[in-house]
């Protein structure tokens, strides 16, 4: 991106549709949607094939070396903005990255600092403006470049103007600048390709989805966060509501009480066990005391009626 990119933003601010109502933060939504549709067609027809061709011509370590080289060229901008944001810790780590990768890492082709535990972090003048309270301004979709805001568009122009490749005079500087910008853009498209496709493929409104994701990501970067917390997916958010019936196991799907699965109340408690064994105790017939006198009666001779028993 160059300073010339500010010209379209200044022109759009004077367009009649800038005063139209719409989504908060996106007063030029109608225009932005047309640019978004154009960028989508251009992406499918030209940018994606070129990025795949570049990846095929620069496989594995070669493509990674190009990516690392472009990132290393941007490290001075990161250091300056870290200092402007009063963040000395990240500034020192970025300076360490620049020195180590530019020397041991073969002019940045090898990310030695990352292997030593110091990964790259993004920063720019747009982040600095946001750090000190500047609002993002209206949302914009820039032809070819994609989503932005007025603040970020201005910040990107300042970053590009302060790149070392822009401030140092050397032969074929223009050609090198164009080559680095094109390779960097294609490499970035390859890096974010899968995430971008996953974000937009199932979206009911791809334009609104990309706008929301971009604005939230930018605010997270300005706050110094590495990434946004994952938002719950609609399909993942419904199962927690479904366990309602499971949370109340004594209710049927129709809301009627059911018998508990454990039939503990139907079993007699241990204290009532003796009555259960009581019938065996009463099963044998009791001894018949009345039959004992009948036994000696069998030994004595029968007497006739009216005859008293013999006295001993």
XYZ file of C-alpha atoms in Angstrom:
312
model
C 0.000 0.000 0.000
C 1.267 3.482 -0.838
C 0.275 7.040 -0.005
C -1.701 7.140 -3.246
C -4.201 4.867 -1.502
C -5.300 7.869 0.560
C -6.695 9.594 -2.520
C -9.666 7.221 -2.923
C -10.449 7.565 0.794
C -10.505 11.342 0.550
C -12.707 11.143 -2.532
C -15.125 8.690 -0.926
C -15.529 10.999 2.065
C -16.980 13.637 -0.292
C -19.411 11.280 -2.024
C -23.131 11.893 -1.451
C -23.690 8.385 -0.108
C -21.342 9.111 2.793
C -24.184 10.895 4.538
C -26.655 8.042 4.096
C -27.715 6.055 7.115
C -26.837 2.414 7.524
C -24.911 0.110 9.791
C -23.108 2.032 12.549
C -19.477 2.470 11.574
C -20.219 1.619 7.939
C -21.878 4.681 6.383
C -20.692 3.691 2.901
C -22.045 0.143 3.088
C -23.741 0.231 -0.310
C -20.533 1.324 -2.007
C -18.410 -1.035 0.085
C -20.542 -4.001 -0.890
C -19.964 -3.291 -4.562
C -16.217 -3.070 -4.006
C -16.356 -6.259 -1.946
C -18.098 -8.100 -4.776
C -15.467 -6.801 -7.208
C -12.646 -7.933 -4.912
C -14.212 -11.383 -4.598
C -14.328 -11.809 -8.377
C -10.767 -10.498 -8.730
C -9.597 -12.811 -5.964
C -11.046 -15.904 -7.642
C -9.944 -14.969 -11.140
C -6.438 -13.587 -10.526
C -5.093 -13.345 -6.996
C -5.730 -16.928 -5.878
C -4.242 -18.449 -9.064
C -1.199 -16.185 -8.748
C -0.728 -17.056 -5.090
C -0.921 -20.762 -5.921
C 1.543 -20.298 -8.748
C 3.927 -18.449 -6.448
C 3.614 -21.184 -3.839
C 4.315 -23.800 -6.488
C 7.391 -21.967 -7.741
C 8.668 -21.302 -4.232
C 7.934 -24.513 -2.326
C 8.806 -25.210 1.265
C 11.914 -23.425 2.533
C 12.042 -21.012 -0.410
C 8.558 -19.657 0.213
C 9.224 -19.465 3.929
C 12.456 -17.567 3.297
C 10.586 -15.005 1.159
C 7.997 -14.586 3.891
C 10.675 -14.134 6.566
C 12.557 -11.630 4.400
C 9.472 -9.450 3.903
C 8.652 -9.600 7.629
C 12.194 -8.618 8.541
C 11.978 -5.537 6.304
C 8.983 -4.401 8.340
C 10.650 -4.837 11.741
C 11.947 -1.212 11.956
C 8.360 0.040 11.568
C 7.290 -2.306 14.380
C 10.079 -1.026 16.644
C 9.211 2.637 16.044
C 5.526 2.080 16.789
C 6.293 0.007 19.874
C 8.222 3.012 21.209
C 5.492 5.460 20.168
C 3.005 3.338 22.124
C 5.229 3.411 25.243
C 5.797 -0.337 25.128
C 9.516 -0.785 25.741
C 9.336 -4.549 26.238
C 7.974 -5.362 22.764
C 10.326 -2.739 21.277
C 13.368 -4.473 22.764
C 12.176 -7.869 21.531
C 11.558 -6.497 18.036
C 15.029 -4.911 18.007
C 16.481 -8.262 19.052
C 14.624 -9.930 16.203
C 15.926 -7.401 13.686
C 19.557 -7.767 14.763
C 19.571 -11.556 15.051
C 17.618 -12.285 11.856
C 19.525 -9.718 9.782
C 22.867 -11.240 10.778
C 22.611 -14.887 11.756
C 19.385 -15.297 9.787
C 20.893 -14.307 6.415
C 19.216 -10.891 6.026
C 15.991 -12.201 7.493
C 15.571 -15.269 5.296
C 15.734 -17.480 8.405
C 13.691 -16.579 11.471
C 16.330 -17.415 14.059
C 14.698 -15.196 16.685
C 11.497 -17.228 16.557
C 13.463 -20.406 17.204
C 14.968 -18.639 20.217
C 11.503 -17.916 21.616
C 10.903 -14.412 20.222
C 8.121 -14.625 17.589
C 7.063 -11.771 15.363
C 4.234 -9.432 16.390
C 2.419 -6.973 14.172
C 2.357 -3.244 14.776
C 1.893 -0.080 12.757
C 0.969 3.557 12.908
C -2.726 2.690 12.784
C -2.227 0.758 16.029
C -0.412 3.746 17.522
C -3.301 6.060 16.678
C -5.751 3.618 18.220
C -3.513 3.177 21.276
C -3.807 6.886 22.042
C -7.546 7.068 21.558
C -8.104 7.702 17.851
C -11.286 6.003 16.671
C -11.279 3.714 13.647
C -13.473 5.986 11.570
C -15.741 4.670 8.824
C -15.230 1.147 7.563
C -13.839 0.919 4.019
C -13.342 -1.804 1.452
C -10.415 -0.748 -0.713
C -10.209 -2.146 -4.261
C -7.680 -4.993 -4.409
C -6.426 -4.299 -0.854
C -9.584 -5.337 0.981
C -11.064 -4.223 4.331
C -9.746 -1.201 6.191
C -10.821 1.862 8.148
C -9.912 5.503 7.624
C -7.511 5.303 10.569
C -5.845 2.101 9.328
C -5.635 3.344 5.752
C -3.803 6.456 6.899
C -1.609 4.405 9.235
C -0.649 1.996 6.436
C 0.365 4.917 4.230
C 2.640 6.253 6.988
C 4.139 2.777 7.535
C 4.903 2.359 3.850
C 6.543 5.780 3.703
C 8.837 4.914 6.623
C 9.883 1.467 5.413
C 13.676 1.202 5.084
C 13.260 0.197 1.453
C 11.540 3.551 0.868
C 14.065 5.680 2.713
C 17.303 4.177 1.371
C 18.390 5.077 -2.131
C 19.873 2.206 -4.145
C 19.800 1.035 -7.761
C 16.496 -0.432 -8.990
C 14.764 0.636 -5.813
C 11.415 1.018 -7.562
C 11.590 -2.437 -9.111
C 12.616 -3.999 -5.828
C 9.838 -2.157 -3.988
C 7.191 -3.385 -6.424
C 8.533 -6.953 -6.336
C 8.602 -7.053 -2.538
C 5.076 -5.591 -2.314
C 3.650 -8.095 -4.811
C 5.393 -11.094 -3.280
C 4.410 -9.967 0.197
C 0.769 -9.592 -0.815
C 0.628 -12.967 -2.529
C 2.371 -14.611 0.391
C -0.079 -13.073 2.825
C -2.993 -14.285 0.689
C -1.576 -17.796 0.850
C -1.110 -17.567 4.619
C -4.700 -16.511 5.325
C -6.311 -18.519 2.500
C -7.683 -21.411 4.542
C -8.900 -19.233 7.399
C -10.565 -16.807 5.000
C -12.342 -19.566 3.118
C -13.508 -21.159 6.365
C -14.798 -17.795 7.568
C -16.758 -16.897 4.438
C -17.813 -20.249 3.009
C -20.692 -20.896 5.402
C -21.601 -17.277 6.124
C -25.108 -16.097 5.313
C -23.696 -12.597 4.632
C -19.960 -12.829 3.765
C -19.597 -9.052 3.626
C -20.951 -8.533 7.158
C -18.974 -11.516 8.463
C -15.672 -10.196 7.099
C -16.432 -6.686 8.367
C -17.157 -7.915 11.893
C -14.094 -10.180 11.964
C -11.776 -7.443 10.684
C -12.986 -4.773 13.137
C -12.807 -7.118 16.131
C -9.351 -8.358 15.161
C -8.034 -4.833 14.759
C -9.351 -3.783 18.158
C -7.717 -6.857 19.713
C -4.380 -5.991 18.097
C -4.595 -2.411 19.358
C -5.205 -3.701 22.894
C -2.075 -5.809 22.539
C -3.882 -9.140 22.414
C -2.527 -11.897 20.215
C -5.900 -13.187 19.153
C -9.582 -12.854 19.836
C -11.254 -15.343 22.133
C -13.105 -17.912 20.037
C -16.728 -16.980 19.486
C -19.263 -19.773 20.095
C -20.589 -21.257 16.927
C -24.354 -21.370 16.511
C -24.363 -25.156 16.212
C -22.086 -25.470 19.237
C -24.244 -23.163 21.310
C -27.471 -25.195 20.973
C -26.370 -28.403 22.771
C -26.062 -26.643 26.175
C -29.761 -25.695 25.956
C -30.812 -29.244 24.987
C -29.665 -30.907 28.222
C -32.743 -29.475 29.952
C -34.477 -32.870 30.005
C -31.204 -34.530 30.977
C -30.721 -32.124 33.834
C -34.091 -33.299 35.242
C -33.929 -37.092 34.888
C -37.308 -37.561 36.636
C -39.126 -35.803 33.780
C -40.213 -37.302 30.504
C -39.901 -35.284 27.254
C -43.555 -34.355 27.760
C -42.810 -33.024 31.235
C -44.424 -35.882 33.200
C -42.635 -37.431 36.182
C -41.114 -40.822 35.660
C -40.152 -43.604 38.036
C -36.554 -43.268 39.170
C -34.268 -45.773 37.517
C -33.042 -47.072 40.887
C -35.802 -49.076 42.601
C -34.359 -48.554 46.079
C -37.700 -47.582 47.688
C -39.256 -50.952 46.611
C -36.683 -53.008 48.534
C -37.493 -53.532 52.246
C -35.011 -51.849 54.523
C -32.779 -54.029 56.690
C -34.904 -53.285 59.781
C -37.944 -55.041 58.270
C -36.026 -58.184 57.365
C -37.101 -60.228 60.454
C -40.844 -59.988 59.580
C -39.982 -61.431 56.196
C -38.583 -64.553 57.966
C -41.424 -64.731 60.515
C -43.604 -67.193 58.513
C -41.045 -70.046 58.853
C -41.237 -69.622 62.657
C -45.023 -70.109 62.634
C -45.024 -72.797 59.969
C -44.529 -75.831 62.320
C -47.698 -76.665 64.286
C -47.557 -75.900 67.979
C -47.274 -78.815 70.406
C -50.707 -80.247 71.299
C -50.895 -80.455 75.133
C -54.504 -81.700 74.923
C -53.451 -84.884 73.207
C -51.057 -85.902 76.001
C -53.837 -87.125 78.342
C -55.279 -89.160 75.484
C -52.193 -91.332 75.492
C -52.711 -92.785 78.995
C -56.416 -93.185 78.243
C -55.425 -95.707 75.646
C -53.628 -97.759 78.392
C -56.592 -97.869 80.843
C -59.577 -99.984 80.172
C -62.724 -98.194 79.202
C -65.334 -97.643 81.791
C -68.978 -97.575 81.372
C -71.054 -94.541 81.847
C -71.903 -93.727 85.432
C -69.151 -95.799 87.018
C -66.770 -93.580 88.973
C -63.136 -94.052 88.397
C -61.333 -96.378 90.697
C -59.555 -94.709 93.599
C -55.921 -95.632 94.150
